[in-house]
GROMACS .gro file of C-alpha atoms in nm:
model
  484
    1UNK     CA    1   1.760  15.078   3.893
    2UNK     CA    2   2.026  15.348   3.866
    3UNK     CA    3   2.378  15.323   3.994
    4UNK     CA    4   2.543  15.600   4.197
    5UNK     CA    5   2.852  15.753   4.027
    6UNK     CA    6   3.172  15.715   4.221
    7UNK     CA    7   3.292  16.022   4.408
    8UNK     CA    8   3.630  16.180   4.317
    9UNK     CA    9   3.902  16.163   4.568
   10UNK     CA   10   3.937  16.489   4.763
   11UNK     CA   11   4.235  16.713   4.665
   12UNK     CA   12   4.471  16.899   4.889
   13UNK     CA   13   4.340  17.200   5.073
   14UNK     CA   14   4.474  17.529   4.917
   15UNK     CA   15   4.602  17.789   5.156
   16UNK     CA   16   4.561  18.149   5.019
   17UNK     CA   17   4.870  18.369   5.030
   18UNK     CA   18   4.863  18.749   5.067
   19UNK     CA   19   5.086  18.975   4.853
   20UNK     CA   20   5.408  19.090   5.012
   21UNK     CA   21   5.304  19.455   4.981
   22UNK     CA   22   4.929  19.493   5.001
   23UNK     CA   23   4.789  19.752   4.763
   24UNK     CA   24   4.511  19.969   4.905
   25UNK     CA   25   4.187  19.972   4.715
   26UNK     CA   26   4.155  20.270   4.479
   27UNK     CA   27   3.831  20.290   4.283
   28UNK     CA   28   3.816  20.410   3.920
   29UNK     CA   29   4.185  20.356   3.858
   30UNK     CA   30   4.165  20.094   3.585
   31UNK     CA   31   4.465  19.896   3.697
   32UNK     CA   32   4.771  19.912   3.913
   33UNK     CA   33   5.084  20.114   3.831
   34UNK     CA   34   5.342  19.926   3.635
   35UNK     CA   35   5.625  20.072   3.840
   36UNK     CA   36   5.635  20.050   4.217
   37UNK     CA   37   5.592  20.377   4.403
   38UNK     CA   38   5.942  20.377   4.541
   39UNK     CA   39   6.087  20.337   4.189
   40UNK     CA   40   5.882  20.618   4.023
   41UNK     CA   41   6.174  20.862   4.029
   42UNK     CA   42   6.370  20.624   3.809
   43UNK     CA   43   6.128  20.694   3.520
   44UNK     CA   44   6.214  21.068   3.509
   45UNK     CA   45   6.420  21.171   3.201
   46UNK     CA   46   6.705  21.316   3.407
   47UNK     CA   47   6.733  21.027   3.651
   48UNK     CA   48   7.027  20.865   3.476
   49UNK     CA   49   7.198  21.178   3.340
   50UNK     CA   50   7.572  21.196   3.364
   51UNK     CA   51   7.760  21.497   3.496
   52UNK     CA   52   7.840  21.598   3.137
   53UNK     CA   53   7.471  21.596   3.045
   54UNK     CA   54   7.386  21.806   3.349
   55UNK     CA   55   7.657  22.054   3.253
   56UNK     CA   56   7.513  22.079   2.901
   57UNK     CA   57   7.163  22.131   3.037
   58UNK     CA   58   7.277  22.409   3.271
   59UNK     CA   59   7.471  22.576   2.989
   60UNK     CA   60   7.162  22.562   2.769
   61UNK     CA   61   6.950  22.712   3.047
   62UNK     CA   62   7.194  23.001   3.094
   63UNK     CA   63   7.211  23.076   2.721
   64UNK     CA   64   6.834  23.064   2.684
   65UNK     CA   65   6.797  23.298   2.981
   66UNK     CA   66   7.035  23.548   2.821
   67UNK     CA   67   6.852  23.530   2.489
   68UNK     CA   68   6.519  23.583   2.665
   69UNK     CA   69   6.662  23.880   2.853
   70UNK     CA   70   6.777  24.049   2.530
   71UNK     CA   71   6.455  23.972   2.343
   72UNK     CA   72   6.217  24.077   2.620
   73UNK     CA   73   6.413  24.395   2.685
   74UNK     CA   74   6.375  24.494   2.319
   75UNK     CA   75   6.003  24.418   2.322
   76UNK     CA   76   5.951  24.628   2.636
   77UNK     CA   77   6.145  24.911   2.472
   78UNK     CA   78   5.929  24.897   2.161
   79UNK     CA   79   5.610  24.889   2.365
   80UNK     CA   80   5.731  25.198   2.546
   81UNK     CA   81   5.797  25.366   2.212
   82UNK     CA   82   5.449  25.277   2.089
   83UNK     CA   83   5.299  25.438   2.399
   84UNK     CA   84   5.495  25.759   2.354
   85UNK     CA   85   5.505  25.762   1.976
   86UNK     CA   86   5.299  26.074   1.923
   87UNK     CA   87   5.489  26.271   2.186
   88UNK     CA   88   5.823  26.159   2.048
   89UNK     CA   89   5.743  26.219   1.684
   90UNK     CA   90   5.618  26.573   1.636
   91UNK     CA   91   5.741  26.811   1.904
   92UNK     CA   92   6.033  26.978   1.727
   93UNK     CA   93   5.843  27.039   1.401
   94UNK     CA   94   5.537  27.188   1.567
   95UNK     CA   95   5.480  27.559   1.533
   96UNK     CA   96   5.476  27.803   1.241
   97UNK     CA   97   5.747  27.816   0.977
   98UNK     CA   98   5.975  28.109   1.057
   99UNK     CA   99   6.135  28.338   0.797
  100UNK     CA  100   6.459  28.201   0.647
  101UNK     CA  101   6.761  28.280   0.862
  102UNK     CA  102   7.028  28.032   0.751
  103UNK     CA  103   7.219  27.951   0.434
  104UNK     CA  104   7.226  27.583   0.340
  105UNK     CA  105   7.477  27.377   0.145
  106UNK     CA  106   7.365  27.025   0.055
  107UNK     CA  107   7.643  26.770   0.003
  108UNK     CA  108   7.578  26.465  -0.213
  109UNK     CA  109   7.840  26.194  -0.261
  110UNK     CA  110   7.780  26.047  -0.607
  111UNK     CA  111   7.889  25.684  -0.620
  112UNK     CA  112   7.715  25.574  -0.937
  113UNK     CA  113   7.421  25.723  -1.129
  114UNK     CA  114   7.140  25.530  -0.956
  115UNK     CA  115   6.883  25.772  -0.817
  116UNK     CA  116   7.119  26.069  -0.847
  117UNK     CA  117   6.911  26.279  -1.089
  118UNK     CA  118   6.597  26.265  -0.872
  119UNK     CA  119   6.790  26.365  -0.560
  120UNK     CA  120   6.960  26.661  -0.727
  121UNK     CA  121   6.634  26.789  -0.876
  122UNK     CA  122   6.450  26.771  -0.543
  123UNK     CA  123   6.734  26.944  -0.359
  124UNK     CA  124   6.760  27.219  -0.620
  125UNK     CA  125   6.384  27.282  -0.606
  126UNK     CA  126   6.368  27.326  -0.230
  127UNK     CA  127   6.131  27.598  -0.113
  128UNK     CA  128   6.410  27.795   0.050
  129UNK     CA  129   6.585  28.101  -0.097
  130UNK     CA  130   6.943  28.010   0.000
  131UNK     CA  131   7.027  27.652  -0.096
  132UNK     CA  132   7.337  27.536  -0.280
  133UNK     CA  133   7.398  27.175  -0.387
  134UNK     CA  134   7.753  27.039  -0.410
  135UNK     CA  135   7.798  26.700  -0.575
  136UNK     CA  136   8.122  26.510  -0.512
  137UNK     CA  137   8.189  26.309  -0.829
  138UNK     CA  138   8.480  26.090  -0.927
  139UNK     CA  139   8.592  26.203  -1.278
  140UNK     CA  140   8.639  25.838  -1.374
  141UNK     CA  141   8.272  25.768  -1.298
  142UNK     CA  142   8.147  25.888  -1.635
  143UNK     CA  143   7.783  25.791  -1.581
  144UNK     CA  144   7.753  25.982  -1.253
  145UNK     CA  145   7.941  26.274  -1.407
  146UNK     CA  146   7.698  26.290  -1.701
  147UNK     CA  147   7.396  26.286  -1.467
  148UNK     CA  148   7.546  26.561  -1.252
  149UNK     CA  149   7.637  26.773  -1.554
  150UNK     CA  150   7.279  26.753  -1.677
  151UNK     CA  151   7.157  26.864  -1.334
  152UNK     CA  152   7.395  27.162  -1.344
  153UNK     CA  153   7.243  27.268  -1.677
  154UNK     CA  154   6.890  27.229  -1.541
  155UNK     CA  155   6.963  27.424  -1.222
  156UNK     CA  156   7.238  27.677  -1.297
  157UNK     CA  157   7.369  27.851  -0.988
  158UNK     CA  158   7.230  27.594  -0.747
  159UNK     CA  159   7.403  27.268  -0.842
  160UNK     CA  160   7.783  27.254  -0.862
  161UNK     CA  161   8.034  26.974  -0.917
  162UNK     CA  162   8.322  26.899  -0.680
  163UNK     CA  163   8.593  26.659  -0.790
  164UNK     CA  164   8.635  26.358  -0.561
  165UNK     CA  165   8.923  26.140  -0.671
  166UNK     CA  166   8.923  25.762  -0.623
  167UNK     CA  167   9.216  25.794  -0.381
  168UNK     CA  168   9.057  26.063  -0.170
  169UNK     CA  169   9.075  25.849   0.141
  170UNK     CA  170   9.390  25.782   0.343
  171UNK     CA  171   9.423  25.436   0.192
  172UNK     CA  172   9.288  25.254  -0.114
  173UNK     CA  173   9.082  25.029   0.111
  174UNK     CA  174   8.895  25.332   0.243
  175UNK     CA  175   8.889  25.536  -0.076
  176UNK     CA  176   8.532  25.447  -0.160
  177UNK     CA  177   8.393  25.547   0.178
  178UNK     CA  178   8.130  25.816   0.202
  179UNK     CA  179   8.339  26.019   0.444
  180UNK     CA  180   8.622  26.068   0.195
  181UNK     CA  181   8.382  26.223  -0.058
  182UNK     CA  182   8.226  26.446   0.208
  183UNK     CA  183   8.570  26.567   0.314
  184UNK     CA  184   8.645  26.671  -0.045
  185UNK     CA  185   8.315  26.858  -0.078
  186UNK     CA  186   8.345  27.024   0.263
  187UNK     CA  187   8.649  27.220   0.147
  188UNK     CA  188   8.419  27.413  -0.092
  189UNK     CA  189   8.158  27.498   0.171
  190UNK     CA  190   8.133  27.844   0.323
  191UNK     CA  191   7.954  27.952   0.638
  192UNK     CA  192   7.606  27.837   0.722
  193UNK     CA  193   7.452  27.494   0.762
  194UNK     CA  194   7.572  27.180   0.585
  195UNK     CA  195   7.318  26.915   0.487
  196UNK     CA  196   7.418  26.561   0.393
  197UNK     CA  197   7.222  26.344   0.151
  198UNK     CA  198   7.279  26.021  -0.038
  199UNK     CA  199   7.211  25.951  -0.403
  200UNK     CA  200   6.857  25.822  -0.434
  201UNK     CA  201   6.715  26.025  -0.144
  202UNK     CA  202   6.384  26.201  -0.205
  203UNK     CA  203   6.361  26.491   0.041
  204UNK     CA  204   6.038  26.679   0.102
  205UNK     CA  205   6.013  27.012  -0.091
  206UNK     CA  206   5.978  27.211   0.233
  207UNK     CA  207   6.241  27.020   0.430
  208UNK     CA  208   6.501  27.298   0.435
  209UNK     CA  209   6.244  27.558   0.540
  210UNK     CA  210   6.131  27.340   0.829
  211UNK     CA  211   6.487  27.269   0.940
  212UNK     CA  212   6.564  27.641   0.920
  213UNK     CA  213   6.276  27.705   1.161
  214UNK     CA  214   6.397  27.432   1.397
  215UNK     CA  215   6.746  27.585   1.402
  216UNK     CA  216   6.601  27.927   1.480
  217UNK     CA  217   6.369  27.804   1.756
  218UNK     CA  218   6.610  27.567   1.929
  219UNK     CA  219   6.950  27.721   1.846
  220UNK     CA  220   7.064  27.366   1.774
  221UNK     CA  221   7.410  27.283   1.645
  222UNK     CA  222   7.284  26.986   1.443
  223UNK     CA  223   6.947  26.856   1.329
  224UNK     CA  224   6.885  26.493   1.238
  225UNK     CA  225   6.572  26.432   1.034
  226UNK     CA  226   6.411  26.096   0.969
  227UNK     CA  227   6.494  25.899   0.655
  228UNK     CA  228   6.398  25.547   0.558
  229UNK     CA  229   6.308  25.335   0.254
  230UNK     CA  230   5.949  25.331   0.138
  231UNK     CA  231   5.733  25.032   0.232
  232UNK     CA  232   5.696  24.824  -0.084
  233UNK     CA  233   5.570  24.471  -0.142
  234UNK     CA  234   5.853  24.379  -0.380
  235UNK     CA  235   6.110  24.236  -0.360
  236UNK     CA  236   6.011  23.985  -0.093
  237UNK     CA  237   6.269  24.103   0.162
  238UNK     CA  238   6.189  24.475   0.126
  239UNK     CA  239   5.895  24.499   0.374
  240UNK     CA  240   6.100  24.346   0.654
  241UNK     CA  241   6.387  24.589   0.597
  242UNK     CA  242   6.151  24.887   0.565
  243UNK     CA  243   5.973  24.809   0.892
  244UNK     CA  244   6.302  24.780   1.080
  245UNK     CA  245   6.406  25.119   0.948
  246UNK     CA  246   6.062  25.257   1.037
  247UNK     CA  247   6.114  25.160   1.400
  248UNK     CA  248   6.459  25.316   1.394
  249UNK     CA  249   6.377  25.646   1.225
  250UNK     CA  250   6.031  25.696   1.372
  251UNK     CA  251   6.098  25.653   1.742
  252UNK     CA  252   6.421  25.476   1.838
  253UNK     CA  253   6.659  25.756   1.738
  254UNK     CA  254   6.446  26.011   1.919
  255UNK     CA  255   6.441  25.795   2.231
  256UNK     CA  256   6.820  25.778   2.230
  257UNK     CA  257   6.832  26.155   2.187
  258UNK     CA  258   6.628  26.203   2.503
  259UNK     CA  259   6.883  25.989   2.687
  260UNK     CA  260   7.169  26.211   2.568
  261UNK     CA  261   7.313  26.005   2.282
  262UNK     CA  262   7.227  26.071   1.918
  263UNK     CA  263   7.343  25.815   1.656
  264UNK     CA  264   7.358  26.044   1.355
  265UNK     CA  265   7.291  25.915   1.006
  266UNK     CA  266   7.466  25.975   0.675
  267UNK     CA  267   7.143  26.108   0.524
  268UNK     CA  268   6.920  26.410   0.599
  269UNK     CA  269   7.169  26.540   0.854
  270UNK     CA  270   7.219  26.916   0.905
  271UNK     CA  271   7.526  27.048   1.092
  272UNK     CA  272   7.652  27.401   1.144
  273UNK     CA  273   7.971  27.465   0.949
  274UNK     CA  274   8.148  27.600   1.259
  275UNK     CA  275   8.126  27.262   1.432
  276UNK     CA  276   8.253  27.080   1.126
  277UNK     CA  277   8.543  27.326   1.098
  278UNK     CA  278   8.641  27.270   1.460
  279UNK     CA  279   8.625  26.892   1.445
  280UNK     CA  280   8.794  26.868   1.107
  281UNK     CA  281   8.476  26.743   0.943
  282UNK     CA  282   8.413  26.378   0.883
  283UNK     CA  283   8.679  26.124   0.968
  284UNK     CA  284   8.770  25.960   0.638
  285UNK     CA  285   8.886  25.646   0.821
  286UNK     CA  286   8.532  25.578   0.945
  287UNK     CA  287   8.290  25.395   0.718
  288UNK     CA  288   7.988  25.523   0.918
  289UNK     CA  289   8.076  25.890   0.905
  290UNK     CA  290   7.760  26.021   1.069
  291UNK     CA  291   7.776  25.783   1.363
  292UNK     CA  292   8.133  25.883   1.445
  293UNK     CA  293   8.056  26.254   1.403
  294UNK     CA  294   7.755  26.226   1.632
  295UNK     CA  295   7.960  26.072   1.912
  296UNK     CA  296   8.229  26.337   1.885
  297UNK     CA  297   7.975  26.620   1.880
  298UNK     CA  298   7.777  26.494   2.177
  299UNK     CA  299   8.094  26.443   2.380
  300UNK     CA  300   8.201  26.800   2.297
  301UNK     CA  301   7.870  26.940   2.421
  302UNK     CA  302   7.686  27.014   2.097
  303UNK     CA  303   7.309  27.042   2.104
  304UNK     CA  304   7.161  26.790   1.863
  305UNK     CA  305   6.789  26.794   1.787
  306UNK     CA  306   6.596  26.502   1.643
  307UNK     CA  307   6.322  26.655   1.426
  308UNK     CA  308   6.091  26.399   1.270
  309UNK     CA  309   5.757  26.409   1.096
  310UNK     CA  310   5.582  26.136   0.895
  311UNK     CA  311   5.483  26.387   0.628
  312UNK     CA  312   5.837  26.515   0.565
  313UNK     CA  313   6.037  26.194   0.611
  314UNK     CA  314   6.308  26.158   0.347
  315UNK     CA  315   6.248  25.849   0.134
  316UNK     CA  316   6.571  25.658   0.075
  317UNK     CA  317   6.649  25.439  -0.222
  318UNK     CA  318   6.599  25.074  -0.135
  319UNK     CA  319   6.895  24.837  -0.180
  320UNK     CA  320   6.909  24.681  -0.523
  321UNK     CA  321   6.930  24.325  -0.392
  322UNK     CA  322   7.019  24.107  -0.097
  323UNK     CA  323   7.387  24.163  -0.165
  324UNK     CA  324   7.343  24.540  -0.146
  325UNK     CA  325   7.136  24.501   0.170
  326UNK     CA  326   7.406  24.289   0.334
  327UNK     CA  327   7.673  24.536   0.220
  328UNK     CA  328   7.484  24.831   0.370
  329UNK     CA  329   7.440  24.650   0.700
  330UNK     CA  330   7.803  24.544   0.704
  331UNK     CA  331   7.902  24.909   0.659
  332UNK     CA  332   7.687  25.017   0.954
  333UNK     CA  333   7.811  24.731   1.174
  334UNK     CA  334   8.171  24.804   1.086
  335UNK     CA  335   8.112  25.169   1.171
  336UNK     CA  336   7.975  25.062   1.510
  337UNK     CA  337   8.285  24.851   1.570
  338UNK     CA  338   8.512  25.143   1.479
  339UNK     CA  339   8.336  25.385   1.713
  340UNK     CA  340   8.327  25.121   1.985
  341UNK     CA  341   8.700  25.065   1.955
  342UNK     CA  342   8.788  25.434   1.938
  343UNK     CA  343   8.643  25.490   2.284
  344UNK     CA  344   8.501  25.844   2.263
  345UNK     CA  345   8.163  25.713   2.379
  346UNK     CA  346   8.311  25.639   2.722
  347UNK     CA  347   8.322  26.014   2.792
  348UNK     CA  348   7.944  26.044   2.786
  349UNK     CA  349   7.732  26.065   3.099
  350UNK     CA  350   7.634  25.726   3.248
  351UNK     CA  351   7.284  25.717   3.097
  352UNK     CA  352   7.403  25.827   2.755
  353UNK     CA  353   7.699  25.590   2.780
  354UNK     CA  354   7.468  25.294   2.839
  355UNK     CA  355   7.258  25.394   2.537
  356UNK     CA  356   7.567  25.431   2.322
  357UNK     CA  357   7.697  25.091   2.428
  358UNK     CA  358   7.358  24.939   2.348
  359UNK     CA  359   7.349  25.092   1.999
  360UNK     CA  360   7.708  24.999   1.916
  361UNK     CA  361   7.674  24.638   2.033
  362UNK     CA  362   7.318  24.574   1.911
  363UNK     CA  363   7.426  24.407   1.581
  364UNK     CA  364   7.656  24.173   1.771
  365UNK     CA  365   7.377  24.086   2.016
  366UNK     CA  366   7.141  24.015   1.726
  367UNK     CA  367   7.395  23.782   1.570
  368UNK     CA  368   7.451  23.611   1.905
  369UNK     CA  369   7.078  23.560   1.959
  370UNK     CA  370   7.044  23.410   1.612
  371UNK     CA  371   7.335  23.170   1.662
  372UNK     CA  372   7.231  23.057   2.010
  373UNK     CA  373   6.865  23.005   1.918
  374UNK     CA  374   6.939  22.810   1.600
  375UNK     CA  375   7.218  22.602   1.756
  376UNK     CA  376   7.008  22.515   2.061
  377UNK     CA  377   6.708  22.400   1.860
  378UNK     CA  378   6.905  22.202   1.601
  379UNK     CA  379   7.137  22.033   1.850
  380UNK     CA  380   6.862  21.924   2.090
  381UNK     CA  381   6.656  21.775   1.808
  382UNK     CA  382   6.949  21.597   1.642
  383UNK     CA  383   7.076  21.432   1.961
  384UNK     CA  384   6.727  21.313   2.054
  385UNK     CA  385   6.705  21.514   2.374
  386UNK     CA  386   6.402  21.472   2.601
  387UNK     CA  387   6.095  21.680   2.528
  388UNK     CA  388   6.165  21.896   2.833
  389UNK     CA  389   6.505  21.999   2.696
  390UNK     CA  390   6.364  22.070   2.348
  391UNK     CA  391   6.092  22.285   2.505
  392UNK     CA  392   6.357  22.481   2.695
  393UNK     CA  393   6.554  22.539   2.374
  394UNK     CA  394   6.237  22.660   2.200
  395UNK     CA  395   6.151  22.922   2.464
  396UNK     CA  396   6.314  23.212   2.266
  397UNK     CA  397   6.052  23.155   1.996
  398UNK     CA  398   5.782  23.303   2.223
  399UNK     CA  399   5.923  23.659   2.239
  400UNK     CA  400   5.999  23.632   1.867
  401UNK     CA  401   5.629  23.569   1.800
  402UNK     CA  402   5.535  23.869   2.013
  403UNK     CA  403   5.782  24.088   1.826
  404UNK     CA  404   5.623  23.979   1.498
  405UNK     CA  405   5.289  24.113   1.621
  406UNK     CA  406   5.454  24.447   1.694
  407UNK     CA  407   5.614  24.447   1.349
  408UNK     CA  408   5.279  24.381   1.184
  409UNK     CA  409   5.146  24.684   1.369
  410UNK     CA  410   5.448  24.881   1.253
  411UNK     CA  411   5.372  24.777   0.895
  412UNK     CA  412   5.023  24.921   0.929
  413UNK     CA  413   5.158  25.249   1.066
  414UNK     CA  414   5.431  25.276   0.801
  415UNK     CA  415   5.176  25.227   0.522
  416UNK     CA  416   4.944  25.484   0.681
  417UNK     CA  417   5.226  25.740   0.676
  418UNK     CA  418   5.246  25.681   0.300
  419UNK     CA  419   4.874  25.753   0.266
  420UNK     CA  420   4.752  25.399   0.205
  421UNK     CA  421   4.665  25.073   0.380
  422UNK     CA  422   4.912  24.792   0.427
  423UNK     CA  423   4.839  24.488   0.213
  424UNK     CA  424   4.814  24.134   0.342
  425UNK     CA  425   5.119  24.041   0.135
  426UNK     CA  426   5.327  24.309   0.307
  427UNK     CA  427   5.221  24.194   0.653
  428UNK     CA  428   5.293  23.833   0.563
  429UNK     CA  429   5.636  23.914   0.419
  430UNK     CA  430   5.728  24.108   0.732
  431UNK     CA  431   5.673  23.793   0.939
  432UNK     CA  432   5.809  23.541   0.690
  433UNK     CA  433   6.110  23.755   0.611
  434UNK     CA  434   6.218  23.777   0.974
  435UNK     CA  435   6.428  23.460   0.965
  436UNK     CA  436   6.610  23.540   0.635
  437UNK     CA  437   6.662  23.893   0.764
  438UNK     CA  438   6.838  23.752   1.071
  439UNK     CA  439   7.062  23.547   0.844
  440UNK     CA  440   7.150  23.855   0.638
  441UNK     CA  441   7.243  24.038   0.958
  442UNK     CA  442   7.458  23.743   1.065
  443UNK     CA  443   7.642  23.745   0.732
  444UNK     CA  444   7.690  24.122   0.761
  445UNK     CA  445   7.837  24.085   1.111
  446UNK     CA  446   8.084  23.824   0.990
  447UNK     CA  447   8.183  24.042   0.693
  448UNK     CA  448   8.219  24.355   0.907
  449UNK     CA  449   8.430  24.184   1.173
  450UNK     CA  450   8.649  24.025   0.907
  451UNK     CA  451   8.697  24.354   0.722
  452UNK     CA  452   8.779  24.541   1.042
  453UNK     CA  453   9.034  24.282   1.147
  454UNK     CA  454   9.194  24.280   0.802
  455UNK     CA  455   9.242  24.657   0.774
  456UNK     CA  456   9.499  24.827   0.994
  457UNK     CA  457   9.359  25.174   1.051
  458UNK     CA  458   9.609  25.458   1.079
  459UNK     CA  459   9.620  25.668   1.392
  460UNK     CA  460   9.403  25.976   1.351
  461UNK     CA  461   9.577  26.297   1.452
  462UNK     CA  462   9.339  26.575   1.539
  463UNK     CA  463   9.160  26.752   1.818
  464UNK     CA  464   9.045  26.534   2.104
  465UNK     CA  465   8.674  26.501   2.151
  466UNK     CA  466   8.721  26.556   2.525
  467UNK     CA  467   8.810  26.922   2.472
  468UNK     CA  468   8.511  27.155   2.461
  469UNK     CA  469   8.537  27.401   2.170
  470UNK     CA  470   8.253  27.617   2.300
  471UNK     CA  471   8.234  27.632   2.676
  472UNK     CA  472   7.891  27.790   2.674
  473UNK     CA  473   7.745  27.541   2.428
  474UNK     CA  474   7.423  27.377   2.538
  475UNK     CA  475   7.435  27.004   2.589
  476UNK     CA  476   7.285  26.743   2.364
  477UNK     CA  477   6.941  26.601   2.417
  478UNK     CA  478   6.617  26.752   2.529
  479UNK     CA  479   6.658  26.805   2.901
  480UNK     CA  480   7.002  26.701   3.021
  481UNK     CA  481   7.369  26.719   2.920
  482UNK     CA  482   7.554  26.438   2.755
  483UNK     CA  483   7.889  26.479   2.925
  484UNK     CA  484   7.979  26.480   3.289
   0.00000   0.00000   0.00000
């Protein structure tokens, strides 16, 4: 007989309670949100920003927008140049070579023996019947004097020596400038056309004959021909520098010429002696003699022709090292600052004036873009900014990447003009060398600004560029005048 187990005493009845805020059923969600809906805005990174943080964010946004504007504008300009490259590059040198009609005097400022012998030999062997080469040499520079003397013996009657003393400039600080040597040599030049070259240049054998034909066909007062360093794989920074100069000499200068402003160079420049006589020649207080002369000539109404051709481009001597590269850029930047401060460019027509302002301030803009981009990226990472802020600071990298693609294409074109194919090393160095190249430009800007602030330039007494020496002279550019 089995016994019945005792029953447990009944417990209290449980009353179910509903949540205060019922959550609607949502299938396939895998759980409820950890933050209530009304508090979701509190999870945003800027929810608890102070007014100082908001001010910093807005300042960063404005600076990034300005950097993007400068970078995208340059990319659009280069794309436009690529589209019109063939039309911009060959027009003035098309046509048959005309009989010689001008006498040429080539001026070479010898500041050291490097590359001097090759330049003098190529100038003396030009396929033109009336070419004279004047070499401005400092008597104390014995090596350059020996090289020049040997060239005189090899080419009697064509190569001559002109003494250029170390104190040829108006002050010792400016004595070593190119302009002071050109001023000394110009005193020995007769009528005709004056050509300017630098030691180490390798001009084409038929360059003078082609320029003679351009002068006859266009009746130009000055002709600027392309010159740039050769594209070489060594040293590592050379391809980047060569591609930048390729853009400048191949298309950019010509584009500025169409707008009515021609930034003349100190190499492969041909000017009629009458214009140099009127303007007093090169200004010895300007470190970028060609740039200053070009502004004064365009303001005065001279007709300047940009005649370029890949086959006849003058090959310049590459800088010997990064220090020489930075020194050359500092000279150009300082020349831009001098012309900018002198103010002659303000007398150009509005379109040409905008181009001139862009050329003269471009090195400063490049330095500003480098500083802003680097400072924005480094500061946002170091302070532990939110990912959104870091992404905003990194936006200028996108147009930089696009510009690298254009530069790789420019490397291919530059190598093709030399009759070969660009190597993978050259393309890689063009991209990798972009950042160090920006740093070199930044150092050059600092050096140029410091040198310009340290030197008190004397007041130049001479004819004003606003007076027109030849009232009937045709204006600069292809289709329109440069002055209003």
